[in-house]
PDB file as gemmi writes it, atoms N, CA and C in Angstrom:
CRYST1    1.000    1.000    1.000  90.00  90.00  90.00 P 1                      
ATOM      1  N   MET A   1       1.636 -26.472  -6.927  1.00  0.00           N  
ATOM      2  CA  MET A   1       1.280 -25.347  -7.804  1.00  0.00           C  
ATOM      3  C   MET A   1       0.820 -24.150  -6.958  1.00  0.00           C  
ATOM      4  N   GLN A   2      -0.037 -24.424  -6.005  1.00  0.00           N  
ATOM      5  CA  GLN A   2      -0.521 -23.326  -5.158  1.00  0.00           C  
ATOM      6  C   GLN A   2       0.615 -22.753  -4.304  1.00  0.00           C  
ATOM      7  N   PHE A   3       1.513 -23.643  -3.851  1.00  0.00           N  
ATOM      8  CA  PHE A   3       2.648 -23.178  -3.041  1.00  0.00           C  
ATOM      9  C   PHE A   3       3.517 -22.211  -3.835  1.00  0.00           C  
ATOM     10  N   ILE A   4       3.771 -22.544  -5.112  1.00  0.00           N  
ATOM     11  CA  ILE A   4       4.587 -21.669  -5.960  1.00  0.00           C  
ATOM     12  C   ILE A   4       3.900 -20.318  -6.125  1.00  0.00           C  
ATOM     13  N   GLY A   5       2.585 -20.344  -6.315  1.00  0.00           N  
ATOM     14  CA  GLY A   5       1.852 -19.097  -6.473  1.00  0.00           C  
ATOM     15  C   GLY A   5       1.927 -18.232  -5.223  1.00  0.00           C  
ATOM     16  N   GLU A   6       1.777 -18.861  -4.063  1.00  0.00           N  
ATOM     17  CA  GLU A   6       1.838 -18.091  -2.822  1.00  0.00           C  
ATOM     18  C   GLU A   6       3.236 -17.540  -2.587  1.00  0.00           C  
ATOM     19  N   THR A   7       4.258 -18.320  -2.921  1.00  0.00           N  
ATOM     20  CA  THR A   7       5.632 -17.851  -2.753  1.00  0.00           C  
ATOM     21  C   THR A   7       5.903 -16.655  -3.662  1.00  0.00           C  
ATOM     22  N   GLY A   8       5.474 -16.746  -4.908  1.00  0.00           N  
ATOM     23  CA  GLY A   8       5.666 -15.631  -5.832  1.00  0.00           C  
ATOM     24  C   GLY A   8       4.911 -14.396  -5.379  1.00  0.00           C  
ATOM     25  N   LEU A   9       3.706 -14.604  -4.838  1.00  0.00           N  
ATOM     26  CA  LEU A   9       2.904 -13.475  -4.384  1.00  0.00           C  
ATOM     27  C   LEU A   9       3.572 -12.786  -3.206  1.00  0.00           C  
ATOM     28  N   SER A  10       4.084 -13.581  -2.254  1.00  0.00           N  
ATOM     29  CA  SER A  10       4.753 -12.987  -1.094  1.00  0.00           C  
ATOM     30  C   SER A  10       6.023 -12.267  -1.531  1.00  0.00           C  
ATOM     31  N   LEU A  11       6.727 -12.815  -2.538  1.00  0.00           N  
ATOM     32  CA  LEU A  11       7.925 -12.150  -3.041  1.00  0.00           C  
ATOM     33  C   LEU A  11       7.563 -10.800  -3.658  1.00  0.00           C  
ATOM     34  N   CYS A  12       6.476 -10.762  -4.420  1.00  0.00           N  
ATOM     35  CA  CYS A  12       6.028  -9.491  -5.009  1.00  0.00           C  
ATOM     36  C   CYS A  12       5.681  -8.497  -3.911  1.00  0.00           C  
ATOM     37  N   HIS A  13       5.022  -8.977  -2.849  1.00  0.00           N  
ATOM     38  CA  HIS A  13       4.662  -8.084  -1.753  1.00  0.00           C  
ATOM     39  C   HIS A  13       5.906  -7.540  -1.070  1.00  0.00           C  
ATOM     40  N   MET A  14       6.929  -8.385  -0.889  1.00  0.00           N  
ATOM     41  CA  MET A  14       8.165  -7.931  -0.273  1.00  0.00           C  
ATOM     42  C   MET A  14       8.837  -6.871  -1.131  1.00  0.00           C  
ATOM     43  N   LEU A  15       8.892  -7.103  -2.457  1.00  0.00           N  
ATOM     44  CA  LEU A  15       9.510  -6.122  -3.349  1.00  0.00           C  
ATOM     45  C   LEU A  15       8.719  -4.821  -3.345  1.00  0.00           C  
ATOM     46  N   LEU A  16       7.382  -4.930  -3.320  1.00  0.00           N  
ATOM     47  CA  LEU A  16       6.541  -3.735  -3.306  1.00  0.00           C  
ATOM     48  C   LEU A  16       6.755  -2.951  -2.018  1.00  0.00           C  
ATOM     49  N   LEU A  17       6.837  -3.661  -0.888  1.00  0.00           N  
ATOM     50  CA  LEU A  17       7.077  -2.980   0.388  1.00  0.00           C  
ATOM     51  C   LEU A  17       8.440  -2.304   0.383  1.00  0.00           C  
ATOM     52  N   ASP A  18       9.460  -2.989  -0.142  1.00  0.00           N  
ATOM     53  CA  ASP A  18      10.791  -2.377  -0.225  1.00  0.00           C  
ATOM     54  C   ASP A  18      10.750  -1.108  -1.059  1.00  0.00           C  
ATOM     55  N   TRP A  19      10.006  -1.159  -2.190  1.00  0.00           N  
ATOM     56  CA  TRP A  19       9.917   0.012  -3.058  1.00  0.00           C  
ATOM     57  C   TRP A  19       9.212   1.166  -2.358  1.00  0.00           C  
ATOM     58  N   ILE A  20       8.117   0.852  -1.643  1.00  0.00           N  
ATOM     59  CA  ILE A  20       7.375   1.902  -0.930  1.00  0.00           C  
ATOM     60  C   ILE A  20       8.248   2.525   0.150  1.00  0.00           C  
ATOM     61  N   ILE A  21       8.967   1.678   0.909  1.00  0.00           N  
ATOM     62  CA  ILE A  21       9.842   2.195   1.962  1.00  0.00           C  
ATOM     63  C   ILE A  21      10.934   3.066   1.351  1.00  0.00           C  
ATOM     64  N   TRP A  22      11.507   2.599   0.224  1.00  0.00           N  
ATOM     65  CA  TRP A  22      12.554   3.375  -0.429  1.00  0.00           C  
ATOM     66  C   TRP A  22      12.024   4.723  -0.897  1.00  0.00           C  
ATOM     67  N   ARG A  23      10.792   4.736  -1.433  1.00  0.00           N  
ATOM     68  CA  ARG A  23      10.195   5.994  -1.885  1.00  0.00           C  
ATOM     69  C   ARG A  23       9.946   6.926  -0.700  1.00  0.00           C  
ATOM     70  N   LEU A  24       9.564   6.365   0.456  1.00  0.00           N  
ATOM     71  CA  LEU A  24       9.335   7.200   1.637  1.00  0.00           C  
ATOM     72  C   LEU A  24      10.653   7.767   2.156  1.00  0.00           C  
ATOM     73  N   VAL A  25      11.707   6.942   2.133  1.00  0.00           N  
ATOM     74  CA  VAL A  25      12.993   7.389   2.660  1.00  0.00           C  
ATOM     75  C   VAL A  25      13.663   8.353   1.688  1.00  0.00           C  
ATOM     76  N   ASN A  26      13.546   8.058   0.379  1.00  0.00           N  
ATOM     77  CA  ASN A  26      14.276   8.828  -0.622  1.00  0.00           C  
ATOM     78  C   ASN A  26      13.320   9.167  -1.765  1.00  0.00           C  
ATOM     79  N   PRO A  27      12.422  10.141  -1.567  1.00  0.00           N  
ATOM     80  CA  PRO A  27      11.360  10.397  -2.545  1.00  0.00           C  
ATOM     81  C   PRO A  27      11.874  10.859  -3.913  1.00  0.00           C  
ATOM     82  N   SER A  28      13.065  11.433  -3.961  1.00  0.00           N  
ATOM     83  CA  SER A  28      13.587  11.902  -5.257  1.00  0.00           C  
ATOM     84  C   SER A  28      14.783  11.058  -5.677  1.00  0.00           C  
ATOM     85  N   GLY A  29      14.747   9.755  -5.364  1.00  0.00           N  
ATOM     86  CA  GLY A  29      15.922   8.923  -5.564  1.00  0.00           C  
ATOM     87  C   GLY A  29      15.886   8.062  -6.810  1.00  0.00           C  
ATOM     88  N   ASP A  30      15.004   8.362  -7.776  1.00  0.00           N  
ATOM     89  CA  ASP A  30      14.924   7.505  -8.949  1.00  0.00           C  
ATOM     90  C   ASP A  30      16.235   7.526  -9.734  1.00  0.00           C  
ATOM     91  N   ALA A  31      16.755   8.706  -9.992  1.00  0.00           N  
ATOM     92  CA  ALA A  31      17.986   8.811 -10.785  1.00  0.00           C  
ATOM     93  C   ALA A  31      19.142   8.134 -10.061  1.00  0.00           C  
ATOM     94  N   SER A  32      19.245   8.355  -8.741  1.00  0.00           N  
ATOM     95  CA  SER A  32      20.349   7.752  -7.999  1.00  0.00           C  
ATOM     96  C   SER A  32      20.223   6.237  -7.978  1.00  0.00           C  
ATOM     97  N   VAL A  33      18.999   5.726  -8.010  1.00  0.00           N  
ATOM     98  CA  VAL A  33      18.816   4.273  -8.056  1.00  0.00           C  
ATOM     99  C   VAL A  33      19.394   3.726  -9.350  1.00  0.00           C  
ATOM    100  N   PHE A  34      19.078   4.360 -10.475  1.00  0.00           N  
ATOM    101  CA  PHE A  34      19.599   3.880 -11.757  1.00  0.00           C  
ATOM    102  C   PHE A  34      21.122   3.998 -11.794  1.00  0.00           C  
ATOM    103  N   LEU A  35      21.663   5.068 -11.262  1.00  0.00           N  
ATOM    104  CA  LEU A  35      23.115   5.217 -11.222  1.00  0.00           C  
ATOM    105  C   LEU A  35      23.734   4.156 -10.323  1.00  0.00           C  
ATOM    106  N   TYR A  36      23.057   3.847  -9.214  1.00  0.00           N  
ATOM    107  CA  TYR A  36      23.599   2.850  -8.288  1.00  0.00           C  
ATOM    108  C   TYR A  36      23.587   1.460  -8.914  1.00  0.00           C  
ATOM    109  N   ILE A  37      22.522   1.142  -9.669  1.00  0.00           N  
ATOM    110  CA  ILE A  37      22.432  -0.176 -10.302  1.00  0.00           C  
ATOM    111  C   ILE A  37      23.506  -0.300 -11.382  1.00  0.00           C  
ATOM    112  N   GLN A  38      23.694   0.724 -12.171  1.00  0.00           N  
ATOM    113  CA  GLN A  38      24.689   0.671 -13.230  1.00  0.00           C  
ATOM    114  C   GLN A  38      26.043   1.084 -12.685  1.00  0.00           C  
TER     115      GLN A  38                                                      
END                                                                             
């Protein structure tokens, strides 16, 4: 149970870091992100 919690927490941290890096690299890229996903 604790292992699952730690894995999920680290995954959230990785996603958060990716988002922060993306915002630093492309600060006005919200619209392009949605276009890229769709």
